[in-house]
Every structure is written in structure tokens, then in C-alpha cells.
Coordinates of C-alpha atoms and ligand atoms in Angstrom, one line a residue:
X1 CA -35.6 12.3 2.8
X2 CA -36.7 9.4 0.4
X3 CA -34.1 8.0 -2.0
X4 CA -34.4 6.6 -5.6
X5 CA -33.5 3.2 -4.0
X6 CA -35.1 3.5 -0.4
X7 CA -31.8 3.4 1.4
X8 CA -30.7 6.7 2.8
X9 CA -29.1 9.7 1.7
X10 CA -25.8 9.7 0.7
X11 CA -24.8 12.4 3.0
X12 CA -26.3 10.7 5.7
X13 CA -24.4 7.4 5.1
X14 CA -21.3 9.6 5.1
X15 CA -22.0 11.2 8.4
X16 CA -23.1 8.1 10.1
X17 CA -20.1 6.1 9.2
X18 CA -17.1 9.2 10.0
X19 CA -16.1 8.9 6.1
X20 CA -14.8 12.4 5.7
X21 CA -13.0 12.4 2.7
X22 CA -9.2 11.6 2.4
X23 CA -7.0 13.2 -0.4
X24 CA -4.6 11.1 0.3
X25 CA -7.1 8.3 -1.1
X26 CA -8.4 10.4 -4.2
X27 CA -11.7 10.2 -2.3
X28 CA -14.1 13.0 -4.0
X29 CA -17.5 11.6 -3.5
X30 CA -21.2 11.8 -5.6
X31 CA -23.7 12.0 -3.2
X32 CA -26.6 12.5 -6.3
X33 CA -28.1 9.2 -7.1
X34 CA -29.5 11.2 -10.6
X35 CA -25.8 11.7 -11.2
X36 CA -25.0 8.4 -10.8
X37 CA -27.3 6.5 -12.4
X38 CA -26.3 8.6 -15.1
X39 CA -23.1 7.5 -15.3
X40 CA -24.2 3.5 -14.7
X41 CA -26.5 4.1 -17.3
X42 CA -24.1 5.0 -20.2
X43 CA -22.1 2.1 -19.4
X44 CA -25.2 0.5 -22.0
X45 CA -27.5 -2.3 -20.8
X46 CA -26.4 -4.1 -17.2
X47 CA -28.9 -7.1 -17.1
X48 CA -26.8 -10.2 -16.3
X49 CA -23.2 -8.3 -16.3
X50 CA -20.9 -8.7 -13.9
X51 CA -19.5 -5.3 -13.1
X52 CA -15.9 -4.4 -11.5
X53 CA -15.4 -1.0 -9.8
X54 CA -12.9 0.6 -8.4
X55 CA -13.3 2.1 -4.9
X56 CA -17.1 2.0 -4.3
X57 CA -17.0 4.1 -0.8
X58 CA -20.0 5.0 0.7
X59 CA -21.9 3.1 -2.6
X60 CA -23.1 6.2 -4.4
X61 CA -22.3 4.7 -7.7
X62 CA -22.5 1.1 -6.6
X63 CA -26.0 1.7 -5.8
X64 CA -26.5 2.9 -9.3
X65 CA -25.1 0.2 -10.8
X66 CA -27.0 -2.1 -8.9
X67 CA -30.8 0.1 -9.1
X68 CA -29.7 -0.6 -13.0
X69 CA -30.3 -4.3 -12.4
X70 CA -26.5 -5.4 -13.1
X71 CA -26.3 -9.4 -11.8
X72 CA -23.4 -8.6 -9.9
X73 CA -20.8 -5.9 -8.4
X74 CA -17.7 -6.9 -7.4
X75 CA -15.8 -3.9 -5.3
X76 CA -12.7 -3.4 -4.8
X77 CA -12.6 -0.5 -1.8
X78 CA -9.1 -0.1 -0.3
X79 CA -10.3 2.4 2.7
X80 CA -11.8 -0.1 5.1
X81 CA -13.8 3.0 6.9
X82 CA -16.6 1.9 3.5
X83 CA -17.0 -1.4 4.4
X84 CA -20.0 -1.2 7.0
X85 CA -21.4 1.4 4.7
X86 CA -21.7 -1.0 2.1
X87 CA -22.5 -3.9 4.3
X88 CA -25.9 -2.2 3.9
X89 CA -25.9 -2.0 0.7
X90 CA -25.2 -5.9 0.7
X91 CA -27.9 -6.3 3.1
X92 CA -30.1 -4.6 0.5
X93 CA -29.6 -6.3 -2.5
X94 CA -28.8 -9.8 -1.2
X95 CA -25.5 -12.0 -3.1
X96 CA -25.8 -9.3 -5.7
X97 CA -22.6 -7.2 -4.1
X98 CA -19.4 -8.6 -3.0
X99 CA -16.9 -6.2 -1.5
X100 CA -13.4 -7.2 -1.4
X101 CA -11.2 -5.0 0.7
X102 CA -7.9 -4.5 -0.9
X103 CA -5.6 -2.2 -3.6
X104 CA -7.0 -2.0 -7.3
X105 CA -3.2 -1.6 -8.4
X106 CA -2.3 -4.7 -7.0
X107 CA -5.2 -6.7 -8.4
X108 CA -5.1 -9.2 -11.0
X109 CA -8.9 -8.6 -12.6
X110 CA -8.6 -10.9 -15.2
X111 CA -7.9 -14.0 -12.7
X112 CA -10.7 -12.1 -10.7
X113 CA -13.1 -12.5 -13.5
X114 CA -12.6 -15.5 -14.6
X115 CA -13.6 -16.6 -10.8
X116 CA -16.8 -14.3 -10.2
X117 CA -17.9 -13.7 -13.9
X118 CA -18.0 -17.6 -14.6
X119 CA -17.8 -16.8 -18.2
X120 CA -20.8 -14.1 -18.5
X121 CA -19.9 -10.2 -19.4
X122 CA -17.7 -8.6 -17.2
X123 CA -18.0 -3.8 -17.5
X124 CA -15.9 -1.9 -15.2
X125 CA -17.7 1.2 -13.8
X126 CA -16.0 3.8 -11.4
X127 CA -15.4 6.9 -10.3
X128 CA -11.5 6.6 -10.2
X129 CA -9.8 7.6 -7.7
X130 CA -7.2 10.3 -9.3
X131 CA -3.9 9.8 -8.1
X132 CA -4.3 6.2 -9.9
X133 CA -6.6 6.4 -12.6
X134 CA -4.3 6.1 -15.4
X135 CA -2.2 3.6 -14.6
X136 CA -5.3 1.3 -13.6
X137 CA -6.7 2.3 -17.4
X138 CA -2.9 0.8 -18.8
X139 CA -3.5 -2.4 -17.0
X140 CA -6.8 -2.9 -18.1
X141 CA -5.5 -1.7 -21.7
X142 CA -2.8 -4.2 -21.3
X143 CA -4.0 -7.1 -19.2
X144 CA -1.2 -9.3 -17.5
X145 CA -2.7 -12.8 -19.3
X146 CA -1.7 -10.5 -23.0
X147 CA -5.5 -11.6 -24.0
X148 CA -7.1 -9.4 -26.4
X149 CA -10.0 -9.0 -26.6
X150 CA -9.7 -8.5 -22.7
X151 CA -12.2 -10.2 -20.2
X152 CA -13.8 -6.6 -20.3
X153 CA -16.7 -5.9 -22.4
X154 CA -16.7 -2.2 -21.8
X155 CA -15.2 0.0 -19.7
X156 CA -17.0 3.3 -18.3
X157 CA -14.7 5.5 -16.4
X158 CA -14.4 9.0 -14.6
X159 CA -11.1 11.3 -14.9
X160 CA -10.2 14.5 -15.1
X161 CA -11.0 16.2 -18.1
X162 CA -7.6 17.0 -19.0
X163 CA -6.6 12.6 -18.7
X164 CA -10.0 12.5 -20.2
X165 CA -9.1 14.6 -23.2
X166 CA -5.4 12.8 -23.4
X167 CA -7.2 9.1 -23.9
X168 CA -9.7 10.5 -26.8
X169 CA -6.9 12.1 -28.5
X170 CA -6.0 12.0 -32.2
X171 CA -2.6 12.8 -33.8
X172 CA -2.5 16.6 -34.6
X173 CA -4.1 17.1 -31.1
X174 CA -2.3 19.2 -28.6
X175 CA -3.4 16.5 -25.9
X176 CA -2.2 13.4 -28.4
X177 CA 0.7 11.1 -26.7
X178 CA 1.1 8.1 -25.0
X179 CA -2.2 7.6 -23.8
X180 CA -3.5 8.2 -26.8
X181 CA -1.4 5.9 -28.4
X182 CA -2.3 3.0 -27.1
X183 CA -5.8 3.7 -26.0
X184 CA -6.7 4.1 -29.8
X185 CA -4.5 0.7 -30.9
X186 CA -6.9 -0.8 -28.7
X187 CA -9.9 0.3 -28.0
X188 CA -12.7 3.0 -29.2
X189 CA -13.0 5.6 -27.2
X190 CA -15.2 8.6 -26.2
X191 CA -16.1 11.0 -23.8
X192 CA -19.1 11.2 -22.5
X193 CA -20.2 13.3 -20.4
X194 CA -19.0 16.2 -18.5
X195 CA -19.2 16.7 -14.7
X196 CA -18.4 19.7 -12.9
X197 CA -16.0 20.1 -9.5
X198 CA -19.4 20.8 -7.6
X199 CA -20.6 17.6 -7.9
X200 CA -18.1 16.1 -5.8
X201 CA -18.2 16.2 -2.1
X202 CA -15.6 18.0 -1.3
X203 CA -14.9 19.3 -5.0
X204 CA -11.7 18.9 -6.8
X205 CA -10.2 21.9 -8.5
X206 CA -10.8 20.5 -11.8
X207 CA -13.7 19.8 -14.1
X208 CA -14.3 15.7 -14.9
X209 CA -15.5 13.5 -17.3
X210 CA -16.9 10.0 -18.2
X211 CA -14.8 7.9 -21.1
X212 CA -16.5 5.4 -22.5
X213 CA -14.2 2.8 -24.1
X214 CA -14.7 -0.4 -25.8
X215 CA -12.3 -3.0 -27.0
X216 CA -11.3 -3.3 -30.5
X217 CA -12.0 -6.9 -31.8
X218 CA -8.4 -7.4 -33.7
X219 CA -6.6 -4.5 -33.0
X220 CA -3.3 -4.3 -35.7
X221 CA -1.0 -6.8 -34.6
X222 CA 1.9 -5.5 -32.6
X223 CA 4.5 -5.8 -29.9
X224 CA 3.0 -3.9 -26.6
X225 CA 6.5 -3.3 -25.5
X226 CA 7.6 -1.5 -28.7
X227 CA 4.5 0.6 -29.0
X228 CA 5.7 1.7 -25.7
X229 CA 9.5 1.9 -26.0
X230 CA 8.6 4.4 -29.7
X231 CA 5.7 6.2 -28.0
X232 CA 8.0 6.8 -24.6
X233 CA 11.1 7.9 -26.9
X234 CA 8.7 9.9 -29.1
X235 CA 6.6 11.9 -27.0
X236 CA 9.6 12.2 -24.7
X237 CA 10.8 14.9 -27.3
X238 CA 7.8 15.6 -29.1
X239 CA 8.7 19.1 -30.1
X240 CA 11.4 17.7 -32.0
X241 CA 11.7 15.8 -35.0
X242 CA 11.4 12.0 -35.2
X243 CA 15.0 11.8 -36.5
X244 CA 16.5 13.2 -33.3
X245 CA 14.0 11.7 -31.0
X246 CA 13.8 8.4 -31.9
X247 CA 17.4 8.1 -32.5
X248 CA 18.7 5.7 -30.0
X249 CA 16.1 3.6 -31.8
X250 CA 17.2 3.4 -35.2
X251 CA 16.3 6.9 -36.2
X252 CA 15.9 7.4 -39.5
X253 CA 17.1 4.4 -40.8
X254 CA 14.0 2.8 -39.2
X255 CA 12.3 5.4 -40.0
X256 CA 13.0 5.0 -43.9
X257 CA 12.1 1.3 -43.1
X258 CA 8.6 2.1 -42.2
X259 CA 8.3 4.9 -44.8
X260 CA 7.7 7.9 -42.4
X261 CA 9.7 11.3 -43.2
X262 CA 12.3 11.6 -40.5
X263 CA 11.2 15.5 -40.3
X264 CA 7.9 14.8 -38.9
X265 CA 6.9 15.2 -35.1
X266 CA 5.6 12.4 -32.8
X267 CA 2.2 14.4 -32.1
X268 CA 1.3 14.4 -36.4
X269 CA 1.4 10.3 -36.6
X270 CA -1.3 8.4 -36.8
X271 CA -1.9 5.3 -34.5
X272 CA -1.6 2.7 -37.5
X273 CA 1.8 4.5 -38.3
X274 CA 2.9 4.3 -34.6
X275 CA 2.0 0.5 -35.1
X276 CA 4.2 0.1 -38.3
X277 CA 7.2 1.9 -36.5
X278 CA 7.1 -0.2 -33.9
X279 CA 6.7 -3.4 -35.9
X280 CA 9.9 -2.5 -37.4
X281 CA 11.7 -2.3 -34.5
Ligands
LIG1 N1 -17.4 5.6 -5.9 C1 -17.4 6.6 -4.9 C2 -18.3 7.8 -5.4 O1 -18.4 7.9 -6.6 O2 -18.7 8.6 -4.6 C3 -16.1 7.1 -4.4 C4 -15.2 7.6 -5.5 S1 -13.7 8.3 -4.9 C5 -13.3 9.4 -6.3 C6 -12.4 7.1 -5.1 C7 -12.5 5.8 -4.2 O3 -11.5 4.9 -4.5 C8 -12.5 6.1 -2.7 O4 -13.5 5.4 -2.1 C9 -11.1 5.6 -2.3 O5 -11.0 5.1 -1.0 C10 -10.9 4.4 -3.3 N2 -9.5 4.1 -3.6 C11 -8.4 4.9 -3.6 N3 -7.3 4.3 -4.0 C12 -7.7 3.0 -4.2 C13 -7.0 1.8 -4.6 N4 -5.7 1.8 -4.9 N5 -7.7 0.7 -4.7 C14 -9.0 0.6 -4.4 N6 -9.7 1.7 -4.1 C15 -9.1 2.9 -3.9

């Protein structure tokens, strides 16, 4: 069966190369190149970008990405069964992928980019694996070299809906908290598009979803490490009033300090009143 890039089917790759899919690695695979390219596509133009993802295996979405015309992918896999698989797609599209083998959690992207970008725009595409998805989307949100704007121009991401739903979130939202937070300090961000379980190969239980986000120029100044102290001591409690949640924090003498009635709950505040809490910490 022909392909939309002339190398073969995605089931067929899978097959040839004994990838059956481990949970233990998040691995749910897209094995429709429409489907891909769909994601790769809203990740906006790709012509001269260096792109970062996140566990290519068998090159469904890396082969999207580089169909799109991006200059350069740059995976990071950490199942070494992948690699031949996308040794041909390497053979394909000649110095255009680089594979390295190795843990997203563990790797410093920034220093990465600033080695393989040489100064050009750098998007990160990928179908995350779930069982680390969100605390890859903190790092990137707050990159070890504190630079803001990040070396990231965009970053185009698949979660679960319901992680999905919690970066999105505005206060008054039942899925508003941490993530939230700081994912609206920093960044604008939407959701996409949705993908159902069937899609995957084999299917989660849960529906997914592309998030889009991109960073803000000059978020409002703050402390990242008091955002995060108020937003864990907050939302740690966040049926009950700031008063009594916040309260081995300053309570509502800080509270009176930022001008934010003590009776309110952490879900009804506002990101820019999160920020002035925690700059008067
Ligand atoms: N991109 C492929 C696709 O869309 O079909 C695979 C996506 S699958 C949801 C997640 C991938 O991430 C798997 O290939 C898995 O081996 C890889 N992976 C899991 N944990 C990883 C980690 N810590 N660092 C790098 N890759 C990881």
C-alpha cells in the first residue's frame, strides 16, 4: 500500500521491527500519516525550524514533521527497539533527522538547542508519552537556564484530554490549579484538536488532545519558586478558604498585603492575582 511519503506503512514498520507497544513506556502509537500531519501542521509553518520531539518510535509523527519540510528533527526516543526503524527514516531524508537515544526527563533541551538550532527557531512536536507528559511541559515552562522567552518558539503537544483541559484552564474552572497557574503566567495556550482512543495503536482508555502553546514575550515579573510554593499550598486545600490554606504562608496578613479577601478560594483567582500573592511573599 502506497504512503503519503513513499516509505511504508506504519503498521508494517511496526511489524517488521517487533515494536509491540510497551505501557510501561506510554507507547500508544498513530499509524495514520493524515492524522499526523495534522498535528505537525498546527504546529504553524516548519520551513527552516528546528523541531524537538519527544519519543519519535516507529516515526509516525516524525515523518510528518519532516513531509512538512521542517530543516531539522532532533529525537529524543528512549526505547532503543525505534532506532533501526528510524534509521530509515534517516536514510530517507538525508542529515535532516538526528536521533539521539536517551530519557527526555533527563535532558537539558535548552543546552541541546543552542548546539543543533545554531540560533534558528527551535518548536517541539510530540505525541507525549503519558506517564511523563506533564512534568516534561514544567520543564519546558521553566527551563533550567531561567531564560524567558525560552529557546522554544512554540510548543505543539498531545495529552490526555483531562491534562489537556487542566493547562487551558481559567480561574472559576473546575479543572483550574497548578498547571494552570503557571501555564497561563507564561504562555498562551489552547487546545486544538481532539483525538479519539481509536486512533492509537493499541488505544488508551481515554480521549486526547493537541495543546498548542506559545510563550508570552514578558510574562509579569515573578519568583517561579513562590508561584509554586502559593499555587502548591493553595490548590492543596482548594475547597477551603485562602485564609486557612495559605496559612503557613502568611495567611491573611499577606493576603491583606496583596489586597485579596482572605474568604476567597484558590480555584476563583486569577493568574495576575496569583502573581501579586506570590510577589508578596
Ligand atoms: N511518536 C510516536 C507516535 O506518535 O506514534 C510514539 C508516541 S508514544 C505515545 C510515546 C513514545 O515516547 C514512545 O515511543 C516511547 O518509547 C517514548 N518514551 C517514553 N518515555 C520516554 C522518555 N522518558 N524519553 C524519551 N522517550 C520516551
Amino acid at each position: 500500500m502506497a504512503t503519503l511519503d513513499g516509505l511504508p506503512p506504519l503498521r508494517d514498520v511496526v511489524e517488521r521491527f517487533g515494536l509491540d507497544a510497551k505501557k510501561a513506556l506510554g507507547q500508544n502509537f498513530l499509524f495514520d500519516l493524515n492524522l499526523t500531519q495534522k498535528i505537525a501542521r498546527s504546529a504553524g509553518p516548519l520551513e527552516g525550524v528546528t523541531v524537538f520531539e519527544v519519543g519519535p518510535g516507529p516515526g509516525g509523527l516524525t515523518r510528518a514533521i519532516l513531509a512538512l519540510g521542517a530543516k531539522k528533527v532532533i529525537a529524543i526516543e528512549r526505547d532503543p527497539r525505534a532506532l533501526p526503524a528510524l534509521a530509515e527514516v534517516e536514510t530517507y531524508y538525508p542529515g535532516r533527522l538526528e536521533v539521539i537515544e536517551g530519557d527526555a526527563l533527563k535532558t537539558d533541551f535548552a543546552a541541546l538547542a543552542a548546539e543543533k538550532a545554531e540560533g534558528g527557531p527551535v518548536k517541539i512536536i510530540a505525541n507525549l508519552p503519558y506517564n511523563v507528559g506533564t512534568q516534561l511541559l514544567i520543564n519546558w515552562l521553566i527551563p533550567t537556564d531561567g531564560k524567558w522567552p525560552p529557546f522554544w518558539e512554540s510548543l505543539t503537544l498531545m495529552f490526555q484530554k483531562e491534562v489537556g483541559l487542566r493547562i487551558v484552564a481559567n480561574e472559576d474552572d473546575d479543572h483550574y490549579g497548578r498547571l494552570g497557574v503557571v501555564a497561563g503566567w507564561r504562555t498562551d495556550a489552547h487546545m486544538v484538536f481532539d483525538v479519539p482512543p481509536q486512533a492509537f495503536s493499541p488505544p488508551p482508555k481515554v480521549t486526547s488532545t493537541v495543546v498548542h502553546l506559545t510563550p508570552k514575550a514578558s510574562p509579569l515579573p515573578c519568583d517561579v519558586s513562590k508561584l509554586e510554593r502559593l499555587t502548591q499550598a493553595a490548590f492543596g486545600q482548594r475547597r477551603k478558604m485562602l485564609r486557612q490554606s495559605i496559612k503557613s504562608l502568611g495567611g491573611e496578613t499577606l493576603l491583606a498585603k496583596a489586597d485579596i479577601d482572605p474568604q476567597r478560594r484558590a480555584e476563583t483567582l486569577s493568574v495576575e492575582e496569583f502573581v501579586r500573592l506570590a510577589n508578596c511573599l
